[in-house]
PDB file of N, CA and C in Angstrom:
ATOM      1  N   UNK A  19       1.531 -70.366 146.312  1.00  0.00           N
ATOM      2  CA  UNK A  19       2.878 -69.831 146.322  1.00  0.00           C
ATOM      3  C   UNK A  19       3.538 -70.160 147.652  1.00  0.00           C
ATOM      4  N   UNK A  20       4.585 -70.592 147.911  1.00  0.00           N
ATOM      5  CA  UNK A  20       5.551 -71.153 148.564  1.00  0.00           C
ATOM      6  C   UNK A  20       6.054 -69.594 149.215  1.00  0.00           C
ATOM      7  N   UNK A  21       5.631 -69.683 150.382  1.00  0.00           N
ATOM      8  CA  UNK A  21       6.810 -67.949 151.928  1.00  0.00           C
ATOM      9  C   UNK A  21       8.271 -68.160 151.353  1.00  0.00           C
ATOM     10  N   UNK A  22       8.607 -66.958 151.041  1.00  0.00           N
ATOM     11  CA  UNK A  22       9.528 -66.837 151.011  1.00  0.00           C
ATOM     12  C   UNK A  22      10.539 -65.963 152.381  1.00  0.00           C
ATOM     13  N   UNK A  23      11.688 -66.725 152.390  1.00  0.00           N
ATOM     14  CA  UNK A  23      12.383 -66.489 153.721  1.00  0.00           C
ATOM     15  C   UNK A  23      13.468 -65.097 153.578  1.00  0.00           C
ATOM     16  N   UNK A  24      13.670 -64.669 154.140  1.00  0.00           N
ATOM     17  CA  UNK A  24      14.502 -63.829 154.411  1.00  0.00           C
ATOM     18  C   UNK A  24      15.106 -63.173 155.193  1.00  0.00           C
ATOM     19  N   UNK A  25      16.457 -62.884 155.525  1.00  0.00           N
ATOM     20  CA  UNK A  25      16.887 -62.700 156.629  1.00  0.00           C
ATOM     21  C   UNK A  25      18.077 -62.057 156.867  1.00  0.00           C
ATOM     22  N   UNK A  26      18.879 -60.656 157.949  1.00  0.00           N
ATOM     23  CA  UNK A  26      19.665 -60.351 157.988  1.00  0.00           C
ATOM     24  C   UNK A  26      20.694 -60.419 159.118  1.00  0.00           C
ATOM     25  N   UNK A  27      21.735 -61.364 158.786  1.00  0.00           N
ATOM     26  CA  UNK A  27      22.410 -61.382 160.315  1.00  0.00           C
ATOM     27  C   UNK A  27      23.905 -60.723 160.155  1.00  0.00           C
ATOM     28  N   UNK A  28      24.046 -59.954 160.201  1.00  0.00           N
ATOM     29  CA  UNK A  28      25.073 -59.978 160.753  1.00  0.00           C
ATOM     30  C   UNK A  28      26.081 -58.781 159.597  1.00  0.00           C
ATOM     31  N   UNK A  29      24.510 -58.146 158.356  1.00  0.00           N
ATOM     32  CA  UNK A  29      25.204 -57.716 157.743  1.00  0.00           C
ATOM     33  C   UNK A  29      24.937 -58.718 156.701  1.00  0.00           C
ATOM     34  N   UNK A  30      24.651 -59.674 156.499  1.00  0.00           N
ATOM     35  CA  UNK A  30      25.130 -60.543 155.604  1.00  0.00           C
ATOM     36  C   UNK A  30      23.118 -60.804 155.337  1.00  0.00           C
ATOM     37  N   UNK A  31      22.758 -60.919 154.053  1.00  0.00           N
ATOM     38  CA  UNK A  31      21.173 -60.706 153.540  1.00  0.00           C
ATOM     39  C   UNK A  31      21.350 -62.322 152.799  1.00  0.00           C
ATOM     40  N   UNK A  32      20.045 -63.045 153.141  1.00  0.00           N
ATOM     41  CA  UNK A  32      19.855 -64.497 152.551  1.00  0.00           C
ATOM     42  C   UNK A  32      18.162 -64.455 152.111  1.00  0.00           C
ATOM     43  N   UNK A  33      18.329 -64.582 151.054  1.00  0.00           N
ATOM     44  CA  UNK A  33      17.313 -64.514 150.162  1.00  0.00           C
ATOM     45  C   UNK A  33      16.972 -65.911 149.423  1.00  0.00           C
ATOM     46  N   UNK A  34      15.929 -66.812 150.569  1.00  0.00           N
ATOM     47  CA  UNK A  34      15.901 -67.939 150.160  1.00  0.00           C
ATOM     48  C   UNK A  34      14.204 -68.363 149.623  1.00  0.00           C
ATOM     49  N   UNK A  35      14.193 -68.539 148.551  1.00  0.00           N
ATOM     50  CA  UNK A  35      12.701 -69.228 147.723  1.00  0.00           C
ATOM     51  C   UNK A  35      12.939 -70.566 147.904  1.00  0.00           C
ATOM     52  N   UNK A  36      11.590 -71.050 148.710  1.00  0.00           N
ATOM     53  CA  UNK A  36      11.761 -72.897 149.147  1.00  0.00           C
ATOM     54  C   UNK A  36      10.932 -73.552 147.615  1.00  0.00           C
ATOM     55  N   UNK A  37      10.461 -72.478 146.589  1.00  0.00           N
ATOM     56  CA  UNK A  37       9.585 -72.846 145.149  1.00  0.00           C
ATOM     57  C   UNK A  37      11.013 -73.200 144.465  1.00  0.00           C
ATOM     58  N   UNK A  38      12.114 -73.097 144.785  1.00  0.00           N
ATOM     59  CA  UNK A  38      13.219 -72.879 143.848  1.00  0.00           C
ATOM     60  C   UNK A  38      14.240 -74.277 143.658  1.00  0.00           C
ATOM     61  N   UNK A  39      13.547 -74.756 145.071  1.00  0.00           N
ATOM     62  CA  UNK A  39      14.385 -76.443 145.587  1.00  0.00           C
ATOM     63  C   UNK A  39      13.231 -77.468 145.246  1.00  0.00           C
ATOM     64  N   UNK A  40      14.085 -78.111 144.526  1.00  0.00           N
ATOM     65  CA  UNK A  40      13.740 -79.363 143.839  1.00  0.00           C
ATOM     66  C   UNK A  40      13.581 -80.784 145.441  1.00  0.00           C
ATOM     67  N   UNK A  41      12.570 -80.245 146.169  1.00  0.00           N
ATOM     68  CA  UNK A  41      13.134 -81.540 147.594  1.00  0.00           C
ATOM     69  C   UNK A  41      11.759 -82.786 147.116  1.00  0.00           C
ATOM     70  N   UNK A  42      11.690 -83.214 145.772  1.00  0.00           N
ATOM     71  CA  UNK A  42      10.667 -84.433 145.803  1.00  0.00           C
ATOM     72  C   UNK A  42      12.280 -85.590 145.513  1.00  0.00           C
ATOM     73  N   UNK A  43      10.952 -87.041 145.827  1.00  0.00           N
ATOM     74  CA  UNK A  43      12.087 -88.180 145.813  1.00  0.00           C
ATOM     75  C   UNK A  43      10.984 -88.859 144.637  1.00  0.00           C
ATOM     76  N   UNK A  44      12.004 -89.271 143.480  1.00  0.00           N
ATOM     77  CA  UNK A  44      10.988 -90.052 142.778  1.00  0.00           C
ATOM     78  C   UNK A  44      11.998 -91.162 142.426  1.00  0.00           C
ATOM     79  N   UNK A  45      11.447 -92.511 141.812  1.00  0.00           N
ATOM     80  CA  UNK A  45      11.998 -93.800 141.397  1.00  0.00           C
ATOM     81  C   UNK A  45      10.942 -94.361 140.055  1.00  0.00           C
ATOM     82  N   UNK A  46      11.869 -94.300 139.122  1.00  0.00           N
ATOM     83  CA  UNK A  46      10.894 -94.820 138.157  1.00  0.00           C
ATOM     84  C   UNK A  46      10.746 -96.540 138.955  1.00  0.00           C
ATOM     85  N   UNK A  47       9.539 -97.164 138.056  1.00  0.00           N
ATOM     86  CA  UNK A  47       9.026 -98.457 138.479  1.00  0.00           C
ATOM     87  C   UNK A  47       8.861 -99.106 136.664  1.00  0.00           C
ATOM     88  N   UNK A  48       9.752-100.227 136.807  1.00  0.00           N
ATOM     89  CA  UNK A  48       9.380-100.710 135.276  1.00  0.00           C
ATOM     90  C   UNK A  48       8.132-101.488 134.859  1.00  0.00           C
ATOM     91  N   UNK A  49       7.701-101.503 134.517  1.00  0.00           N
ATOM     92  CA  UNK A  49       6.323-101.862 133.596  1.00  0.00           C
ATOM     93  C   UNK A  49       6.376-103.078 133.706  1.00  0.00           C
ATOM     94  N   UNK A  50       6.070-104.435 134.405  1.00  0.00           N
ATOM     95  CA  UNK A  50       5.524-105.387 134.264  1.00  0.00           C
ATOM     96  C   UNK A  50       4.244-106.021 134.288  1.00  0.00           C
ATOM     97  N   UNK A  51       3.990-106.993 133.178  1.00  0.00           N
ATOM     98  CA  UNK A  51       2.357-107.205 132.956  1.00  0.00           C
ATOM     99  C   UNK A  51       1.984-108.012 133.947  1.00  0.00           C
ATOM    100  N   UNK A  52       3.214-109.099 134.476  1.00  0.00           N
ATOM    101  CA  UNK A  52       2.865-110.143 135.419  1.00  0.00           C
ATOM    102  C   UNK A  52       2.743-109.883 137.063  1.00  0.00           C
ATOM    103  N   UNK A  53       3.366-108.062 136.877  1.00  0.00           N
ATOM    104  CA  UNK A  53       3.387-107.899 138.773  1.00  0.00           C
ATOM    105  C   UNK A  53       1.843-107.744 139.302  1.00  0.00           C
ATOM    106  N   UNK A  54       1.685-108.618 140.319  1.00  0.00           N
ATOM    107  CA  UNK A  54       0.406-107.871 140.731  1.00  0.00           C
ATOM    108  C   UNK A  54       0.567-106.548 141.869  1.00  0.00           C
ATOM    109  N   UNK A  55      -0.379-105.807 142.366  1.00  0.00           N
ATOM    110  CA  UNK A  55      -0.763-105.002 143.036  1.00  0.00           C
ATOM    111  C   UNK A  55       0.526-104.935 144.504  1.00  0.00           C
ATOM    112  N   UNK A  56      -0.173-106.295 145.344  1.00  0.00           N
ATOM    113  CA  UNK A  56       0.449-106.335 146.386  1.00  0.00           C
ATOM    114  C   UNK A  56       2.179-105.939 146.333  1.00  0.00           C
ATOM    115  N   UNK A  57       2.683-106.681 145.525  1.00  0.00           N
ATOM    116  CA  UNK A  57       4.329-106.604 145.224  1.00  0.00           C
ATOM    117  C   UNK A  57       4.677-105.174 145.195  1.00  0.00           C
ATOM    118  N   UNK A  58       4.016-104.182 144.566  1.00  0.00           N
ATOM    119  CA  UNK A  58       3.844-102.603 144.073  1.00  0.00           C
ATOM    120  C   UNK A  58       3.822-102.323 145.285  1.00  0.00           C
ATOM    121  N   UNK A  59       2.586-102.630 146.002  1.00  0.00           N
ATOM    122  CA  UNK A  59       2.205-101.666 147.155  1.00  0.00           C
ATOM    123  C   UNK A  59       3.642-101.921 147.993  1.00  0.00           C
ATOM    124  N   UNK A  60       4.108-103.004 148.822  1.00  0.00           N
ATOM    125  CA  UNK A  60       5.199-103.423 149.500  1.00  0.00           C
ATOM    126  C   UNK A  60       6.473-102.184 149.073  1.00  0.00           C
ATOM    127  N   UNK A  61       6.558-102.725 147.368  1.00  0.00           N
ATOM    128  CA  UNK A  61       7.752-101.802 146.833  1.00  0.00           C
ATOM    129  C   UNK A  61       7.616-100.199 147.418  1.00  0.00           C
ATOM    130  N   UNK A  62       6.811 -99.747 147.039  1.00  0.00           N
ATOM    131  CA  UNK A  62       6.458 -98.469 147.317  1.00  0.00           C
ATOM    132  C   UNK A  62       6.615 -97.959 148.834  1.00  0.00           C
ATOM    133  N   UNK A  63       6.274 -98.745 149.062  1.00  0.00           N
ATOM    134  CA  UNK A  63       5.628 -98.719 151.040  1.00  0.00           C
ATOM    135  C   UNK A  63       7.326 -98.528 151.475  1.00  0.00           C
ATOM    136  N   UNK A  64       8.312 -99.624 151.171  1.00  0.00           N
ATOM    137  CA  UNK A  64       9.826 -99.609 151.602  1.00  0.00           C
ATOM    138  C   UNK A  64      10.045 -98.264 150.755  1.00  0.00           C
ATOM    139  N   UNK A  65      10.209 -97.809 149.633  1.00  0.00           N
ATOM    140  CA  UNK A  65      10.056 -96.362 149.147  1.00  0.00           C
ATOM    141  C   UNK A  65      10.408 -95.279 149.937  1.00  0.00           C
ATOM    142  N   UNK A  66       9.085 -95.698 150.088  1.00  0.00           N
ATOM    143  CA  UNK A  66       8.061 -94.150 151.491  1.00  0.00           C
ATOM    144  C   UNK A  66       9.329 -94.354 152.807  1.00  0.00           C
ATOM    145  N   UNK A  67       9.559 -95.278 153.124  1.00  0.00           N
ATOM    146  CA  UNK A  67      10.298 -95.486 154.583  1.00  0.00           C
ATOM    147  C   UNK A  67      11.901 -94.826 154.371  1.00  0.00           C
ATOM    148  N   UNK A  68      12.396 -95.134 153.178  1.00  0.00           N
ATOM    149  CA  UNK A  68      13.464 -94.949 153.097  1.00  0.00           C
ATOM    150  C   UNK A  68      13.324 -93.354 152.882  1.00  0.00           C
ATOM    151  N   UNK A  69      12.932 -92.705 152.019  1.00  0.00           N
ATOM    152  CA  UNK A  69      12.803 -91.729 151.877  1.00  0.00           C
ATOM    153  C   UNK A  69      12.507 -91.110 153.183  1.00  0.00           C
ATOM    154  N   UNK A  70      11.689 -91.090 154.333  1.00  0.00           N
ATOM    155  CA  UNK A  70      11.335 -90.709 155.575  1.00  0.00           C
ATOM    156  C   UNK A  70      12.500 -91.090 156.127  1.00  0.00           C
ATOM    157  N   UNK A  71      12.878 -91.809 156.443  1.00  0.00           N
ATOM    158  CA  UNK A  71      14.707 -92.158 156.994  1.00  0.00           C
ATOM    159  C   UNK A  71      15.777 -91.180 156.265  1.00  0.00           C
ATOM    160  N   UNK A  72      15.540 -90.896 155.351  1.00  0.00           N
ATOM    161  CA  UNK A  72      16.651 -89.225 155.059  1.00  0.00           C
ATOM    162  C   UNK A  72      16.112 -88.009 155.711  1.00  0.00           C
ATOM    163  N   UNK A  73      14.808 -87.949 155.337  1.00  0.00           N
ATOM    164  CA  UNK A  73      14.127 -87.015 155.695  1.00  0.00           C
ATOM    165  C   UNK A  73      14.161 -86.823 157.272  1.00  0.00           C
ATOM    166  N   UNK A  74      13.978 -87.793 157.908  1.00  0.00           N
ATOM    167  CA  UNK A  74      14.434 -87.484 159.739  1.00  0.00           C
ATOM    168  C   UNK A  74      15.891 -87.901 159.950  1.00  0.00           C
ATOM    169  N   UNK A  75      16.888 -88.257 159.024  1.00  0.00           N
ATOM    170  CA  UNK A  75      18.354 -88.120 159.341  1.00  0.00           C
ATOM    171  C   UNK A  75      18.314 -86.461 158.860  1.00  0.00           C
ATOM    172  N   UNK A  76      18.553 -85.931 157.791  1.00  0.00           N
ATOM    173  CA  UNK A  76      18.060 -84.439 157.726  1.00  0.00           C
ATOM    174  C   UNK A  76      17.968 -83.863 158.791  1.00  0.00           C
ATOM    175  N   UNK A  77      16.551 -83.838 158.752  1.00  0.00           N
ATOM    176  CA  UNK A  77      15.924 -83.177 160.010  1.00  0.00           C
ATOM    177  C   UNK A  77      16.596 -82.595 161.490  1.00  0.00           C
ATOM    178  N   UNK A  78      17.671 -84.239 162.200  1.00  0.00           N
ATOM    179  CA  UNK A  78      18.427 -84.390 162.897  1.00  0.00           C
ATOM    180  C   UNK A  78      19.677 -83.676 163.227  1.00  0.00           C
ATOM    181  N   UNK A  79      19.870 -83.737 161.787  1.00  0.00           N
ATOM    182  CA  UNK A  79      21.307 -82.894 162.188  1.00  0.00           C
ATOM    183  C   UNK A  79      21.224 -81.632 161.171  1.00  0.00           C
ATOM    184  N   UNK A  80      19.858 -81.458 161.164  1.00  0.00           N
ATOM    185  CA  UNK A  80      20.052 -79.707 161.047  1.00  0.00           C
ATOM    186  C   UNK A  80      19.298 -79.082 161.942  1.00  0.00           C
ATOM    187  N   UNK A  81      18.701 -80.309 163.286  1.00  0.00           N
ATOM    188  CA  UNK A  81      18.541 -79.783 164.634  1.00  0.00           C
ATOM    189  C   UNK A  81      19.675 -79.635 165.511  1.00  0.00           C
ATOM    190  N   UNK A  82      20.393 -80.551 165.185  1.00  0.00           N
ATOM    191  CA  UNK A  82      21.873 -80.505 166.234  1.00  0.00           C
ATOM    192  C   UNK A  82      22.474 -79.476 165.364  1.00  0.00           C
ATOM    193  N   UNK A  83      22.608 -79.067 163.901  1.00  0.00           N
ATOM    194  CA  UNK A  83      23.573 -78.194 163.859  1.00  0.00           C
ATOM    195  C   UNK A  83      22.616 -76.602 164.062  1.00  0.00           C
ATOM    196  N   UNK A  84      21.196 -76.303 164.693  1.00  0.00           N
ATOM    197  CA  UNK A  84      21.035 -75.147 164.932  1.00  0.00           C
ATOM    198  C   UNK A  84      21.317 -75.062 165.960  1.00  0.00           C
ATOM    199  N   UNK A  85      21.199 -76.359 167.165  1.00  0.00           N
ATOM    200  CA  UNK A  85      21.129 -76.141 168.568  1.00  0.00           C
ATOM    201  C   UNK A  85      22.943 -76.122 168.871  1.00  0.00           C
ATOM    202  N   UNK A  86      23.996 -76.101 168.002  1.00  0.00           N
ATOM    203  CA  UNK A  86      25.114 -75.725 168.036  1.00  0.00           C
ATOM    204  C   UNK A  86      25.320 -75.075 168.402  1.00  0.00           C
ATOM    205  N   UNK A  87      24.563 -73.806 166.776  1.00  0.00           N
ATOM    206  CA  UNK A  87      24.599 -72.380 166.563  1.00  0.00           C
ATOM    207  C   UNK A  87      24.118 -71.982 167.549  1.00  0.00           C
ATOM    208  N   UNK A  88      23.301 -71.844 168.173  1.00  0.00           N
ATOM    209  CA  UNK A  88      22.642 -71.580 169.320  1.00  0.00           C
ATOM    210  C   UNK A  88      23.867 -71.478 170.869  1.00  0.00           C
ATOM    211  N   UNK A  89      24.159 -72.541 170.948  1.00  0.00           N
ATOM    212  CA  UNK A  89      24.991 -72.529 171.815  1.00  0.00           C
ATOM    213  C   UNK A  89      25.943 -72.147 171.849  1.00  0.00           C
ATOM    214  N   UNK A  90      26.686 -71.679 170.245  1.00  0.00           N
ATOM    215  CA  UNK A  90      27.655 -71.180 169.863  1.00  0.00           C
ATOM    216  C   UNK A  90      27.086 -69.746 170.282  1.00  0.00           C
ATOM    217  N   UNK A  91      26.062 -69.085 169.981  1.00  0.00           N
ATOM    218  CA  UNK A  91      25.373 -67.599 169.903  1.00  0.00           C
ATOM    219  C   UNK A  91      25.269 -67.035 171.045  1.00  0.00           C
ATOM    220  N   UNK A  92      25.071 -68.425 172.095  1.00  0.00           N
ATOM    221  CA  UNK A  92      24.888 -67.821 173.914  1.00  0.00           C
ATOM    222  C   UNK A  92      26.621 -67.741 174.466  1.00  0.00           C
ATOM    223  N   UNK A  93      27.160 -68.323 174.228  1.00  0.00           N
ATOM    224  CA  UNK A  93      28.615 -68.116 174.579  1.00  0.00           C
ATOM    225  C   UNK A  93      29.184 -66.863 174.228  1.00  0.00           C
ATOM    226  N   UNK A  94      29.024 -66.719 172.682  1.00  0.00           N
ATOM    227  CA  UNK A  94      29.115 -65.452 172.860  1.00  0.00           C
ATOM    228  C   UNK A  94      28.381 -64.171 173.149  1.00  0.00           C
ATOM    229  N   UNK A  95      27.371 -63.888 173.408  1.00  0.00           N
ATOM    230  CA  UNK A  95      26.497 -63.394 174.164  1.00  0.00           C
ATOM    231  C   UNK A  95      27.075 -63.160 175.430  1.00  0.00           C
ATOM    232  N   UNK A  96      27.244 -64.323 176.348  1.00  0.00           N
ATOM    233  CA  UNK A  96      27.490 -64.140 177.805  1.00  0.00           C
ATOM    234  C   UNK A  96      29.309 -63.535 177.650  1.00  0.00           C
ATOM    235  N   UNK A  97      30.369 -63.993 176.786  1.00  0.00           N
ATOM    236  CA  UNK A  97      31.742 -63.582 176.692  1.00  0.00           C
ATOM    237  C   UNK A  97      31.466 -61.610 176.974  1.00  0.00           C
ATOM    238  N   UNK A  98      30.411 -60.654 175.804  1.00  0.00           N
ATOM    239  CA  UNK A  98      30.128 -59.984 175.329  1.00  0.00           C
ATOM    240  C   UNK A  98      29.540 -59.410 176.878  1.00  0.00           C
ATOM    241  N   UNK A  99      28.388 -60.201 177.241  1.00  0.00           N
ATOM    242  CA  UNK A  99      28.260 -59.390 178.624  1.00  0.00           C
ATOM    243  C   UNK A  99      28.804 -59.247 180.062  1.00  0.00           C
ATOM    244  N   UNK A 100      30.034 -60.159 179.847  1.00  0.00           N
ATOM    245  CA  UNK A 100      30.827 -60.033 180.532  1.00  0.00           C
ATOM    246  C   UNK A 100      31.671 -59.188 180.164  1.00  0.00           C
ATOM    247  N   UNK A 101      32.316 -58.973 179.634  1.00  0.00           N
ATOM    248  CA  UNK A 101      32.959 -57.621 179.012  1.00  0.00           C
ATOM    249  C   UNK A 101      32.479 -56.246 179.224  1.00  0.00           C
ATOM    250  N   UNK A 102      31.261 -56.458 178.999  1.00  0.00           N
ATOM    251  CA  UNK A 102      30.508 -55.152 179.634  1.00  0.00           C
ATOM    252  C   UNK A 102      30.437 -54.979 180.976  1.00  0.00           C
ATOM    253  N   UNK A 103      30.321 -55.738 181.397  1.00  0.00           N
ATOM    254  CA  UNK A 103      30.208 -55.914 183.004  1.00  0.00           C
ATOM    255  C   UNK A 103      31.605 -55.677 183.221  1.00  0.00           C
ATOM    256  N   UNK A 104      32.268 -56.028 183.052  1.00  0.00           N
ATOM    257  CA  UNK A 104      33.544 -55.395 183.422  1.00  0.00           C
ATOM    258  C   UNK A 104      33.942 -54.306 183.371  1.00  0.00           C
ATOM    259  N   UNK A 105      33.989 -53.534 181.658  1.00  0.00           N
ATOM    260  CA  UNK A 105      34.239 -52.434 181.712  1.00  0.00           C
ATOM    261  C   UNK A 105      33.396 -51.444 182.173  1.00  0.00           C
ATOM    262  N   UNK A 106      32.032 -52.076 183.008  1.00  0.00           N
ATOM    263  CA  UNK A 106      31.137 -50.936 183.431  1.00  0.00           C
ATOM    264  C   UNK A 106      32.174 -50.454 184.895  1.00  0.00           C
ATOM    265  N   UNK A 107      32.364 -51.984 185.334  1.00  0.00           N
ATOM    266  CA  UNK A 107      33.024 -51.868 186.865  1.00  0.00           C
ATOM    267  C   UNK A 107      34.525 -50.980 186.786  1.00  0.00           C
ATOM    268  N   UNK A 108      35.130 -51.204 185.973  1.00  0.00           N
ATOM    269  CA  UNK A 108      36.255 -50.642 185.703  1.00  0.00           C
ATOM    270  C   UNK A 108      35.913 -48.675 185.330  1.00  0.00           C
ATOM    271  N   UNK A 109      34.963 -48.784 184.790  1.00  0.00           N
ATOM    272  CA  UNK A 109      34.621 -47.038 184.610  1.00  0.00           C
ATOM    273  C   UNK A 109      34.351 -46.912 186.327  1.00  0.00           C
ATOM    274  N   UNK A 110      33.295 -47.443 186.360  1.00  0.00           N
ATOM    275  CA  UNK A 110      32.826 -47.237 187.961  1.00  0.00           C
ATOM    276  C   UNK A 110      34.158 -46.491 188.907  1.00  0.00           C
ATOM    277  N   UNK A 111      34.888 -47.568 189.021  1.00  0.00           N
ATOM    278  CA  UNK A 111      36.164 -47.568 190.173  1.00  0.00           C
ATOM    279  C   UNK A 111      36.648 -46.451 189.279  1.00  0.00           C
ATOM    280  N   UNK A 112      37.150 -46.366 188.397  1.00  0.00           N
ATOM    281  CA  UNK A 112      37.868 -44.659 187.409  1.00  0.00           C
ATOM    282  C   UNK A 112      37.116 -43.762 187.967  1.00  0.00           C
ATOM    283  N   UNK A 113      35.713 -43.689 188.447  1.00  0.00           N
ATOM    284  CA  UNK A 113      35.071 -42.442 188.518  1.00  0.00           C
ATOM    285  C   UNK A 113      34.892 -42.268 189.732  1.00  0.00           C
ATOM    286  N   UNK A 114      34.973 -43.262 190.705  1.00  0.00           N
ATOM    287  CA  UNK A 114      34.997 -43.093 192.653  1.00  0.00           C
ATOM    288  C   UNK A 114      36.552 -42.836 192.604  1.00  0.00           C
ATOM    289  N   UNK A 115      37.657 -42.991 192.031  1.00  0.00           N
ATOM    290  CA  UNK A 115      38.990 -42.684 192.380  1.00  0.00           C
ATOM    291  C   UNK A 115      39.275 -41.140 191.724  1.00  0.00           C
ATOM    292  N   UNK A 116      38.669 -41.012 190.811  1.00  0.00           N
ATOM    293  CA  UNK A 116      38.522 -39.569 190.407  1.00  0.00           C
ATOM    294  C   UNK A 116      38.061 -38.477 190.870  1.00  0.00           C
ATOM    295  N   UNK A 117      36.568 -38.904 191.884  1.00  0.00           N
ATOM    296  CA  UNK A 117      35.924 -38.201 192.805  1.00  0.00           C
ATOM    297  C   UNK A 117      36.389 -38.060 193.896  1.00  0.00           C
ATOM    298  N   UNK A 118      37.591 -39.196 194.212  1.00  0.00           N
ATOM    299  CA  UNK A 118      37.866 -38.921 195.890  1.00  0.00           C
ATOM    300  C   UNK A 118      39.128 -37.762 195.383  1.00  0.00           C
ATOM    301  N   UNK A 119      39.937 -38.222 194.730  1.00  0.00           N
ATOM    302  CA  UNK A 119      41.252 -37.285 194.073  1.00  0.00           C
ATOM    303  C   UNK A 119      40.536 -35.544 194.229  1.00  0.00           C
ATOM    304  N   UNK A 120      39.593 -35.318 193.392  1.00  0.00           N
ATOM    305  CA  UNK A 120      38.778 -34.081 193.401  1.00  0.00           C
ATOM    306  C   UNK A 120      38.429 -33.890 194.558  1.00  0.00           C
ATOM    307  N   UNK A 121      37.877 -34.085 195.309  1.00  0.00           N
ATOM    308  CA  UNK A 121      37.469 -34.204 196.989  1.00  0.00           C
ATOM    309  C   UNK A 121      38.861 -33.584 197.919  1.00  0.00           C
ATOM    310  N   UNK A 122      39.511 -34.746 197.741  1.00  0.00           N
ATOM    311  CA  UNK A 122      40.949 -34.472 198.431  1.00  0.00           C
ATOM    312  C   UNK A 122      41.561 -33.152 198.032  1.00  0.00           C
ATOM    313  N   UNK A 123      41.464 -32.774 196.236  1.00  0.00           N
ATOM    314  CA  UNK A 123      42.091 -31.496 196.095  1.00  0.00           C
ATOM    315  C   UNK A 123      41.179 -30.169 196.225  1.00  0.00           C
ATOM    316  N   UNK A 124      39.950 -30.577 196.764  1.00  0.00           N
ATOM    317  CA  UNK A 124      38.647 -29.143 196.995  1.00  0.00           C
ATOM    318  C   UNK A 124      38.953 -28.964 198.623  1.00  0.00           C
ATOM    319  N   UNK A 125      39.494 -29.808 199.632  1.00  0.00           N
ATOM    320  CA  UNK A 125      39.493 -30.039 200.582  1.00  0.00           C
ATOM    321  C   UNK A 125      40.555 -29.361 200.980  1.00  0.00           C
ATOM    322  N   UNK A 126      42.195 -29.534 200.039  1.00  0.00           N
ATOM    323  CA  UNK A 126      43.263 -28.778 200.668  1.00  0.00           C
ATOM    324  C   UNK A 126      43.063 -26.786 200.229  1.00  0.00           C
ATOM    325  N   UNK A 127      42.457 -27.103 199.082  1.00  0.00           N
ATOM    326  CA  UNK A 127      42.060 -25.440 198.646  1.00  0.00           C
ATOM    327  C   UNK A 127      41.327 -24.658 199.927  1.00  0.00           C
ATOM    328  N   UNK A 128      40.743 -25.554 201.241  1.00  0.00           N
ATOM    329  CA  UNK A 128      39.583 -24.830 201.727  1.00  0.00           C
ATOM    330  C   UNK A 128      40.611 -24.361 203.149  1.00  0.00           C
TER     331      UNK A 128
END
């Protein structure tokens, strides 16, 4: 039995069976009495190559399009903790200008 994947980002649930994808490459070969062996093997052999030449074009750019996502995911990440970082600093300074204000008005009461 073929792992099945699953995954939740964002709110959004992907429920993927890899038993469910059809990923073979086949080519019928017509029946001749006069081919010998070698001619077959060759045929086949260019086959195999071509098929491996999708298979690592594939591969390729569904490495460049994770390492996108990725880079797309840290940008926003760092946008996100910068934001925080800000509004931490911004509470910060609200709460030393609030404390001196209080200070200043415990100070004229005394």
């Amino acid at each position: 039995m073929i792992p099945k994947e699953e995954s939740n980002y964002h709110g959004c649930e992907a429920d993927v069976s890899l038993d469910k994808m059809d990923v073979s490459i086949t080519q019928s070969q017509p029946s001749k009495p006069n081919q010998d062996d070698s001619t077959f093997s060759k045929k086949k052999k260019k086959i195999y190559n071509v098929s491996e030449q999708i298979s690592s074009t594939s591969f390729i750019d569904a490495t460049t399009l994770l390492g996108e996502n990725i880079w797309t995911v840290g940008l926003e990440l760092s946008r996100s903790i910068a934001s925080e970082v800000l509004i931490q600093e911004k509470s910060e300074m609200h709460i030393q200008e609030s404390a001196q204000k209080l200070y200043l008005a415990l100070c004229k009461v005394e």
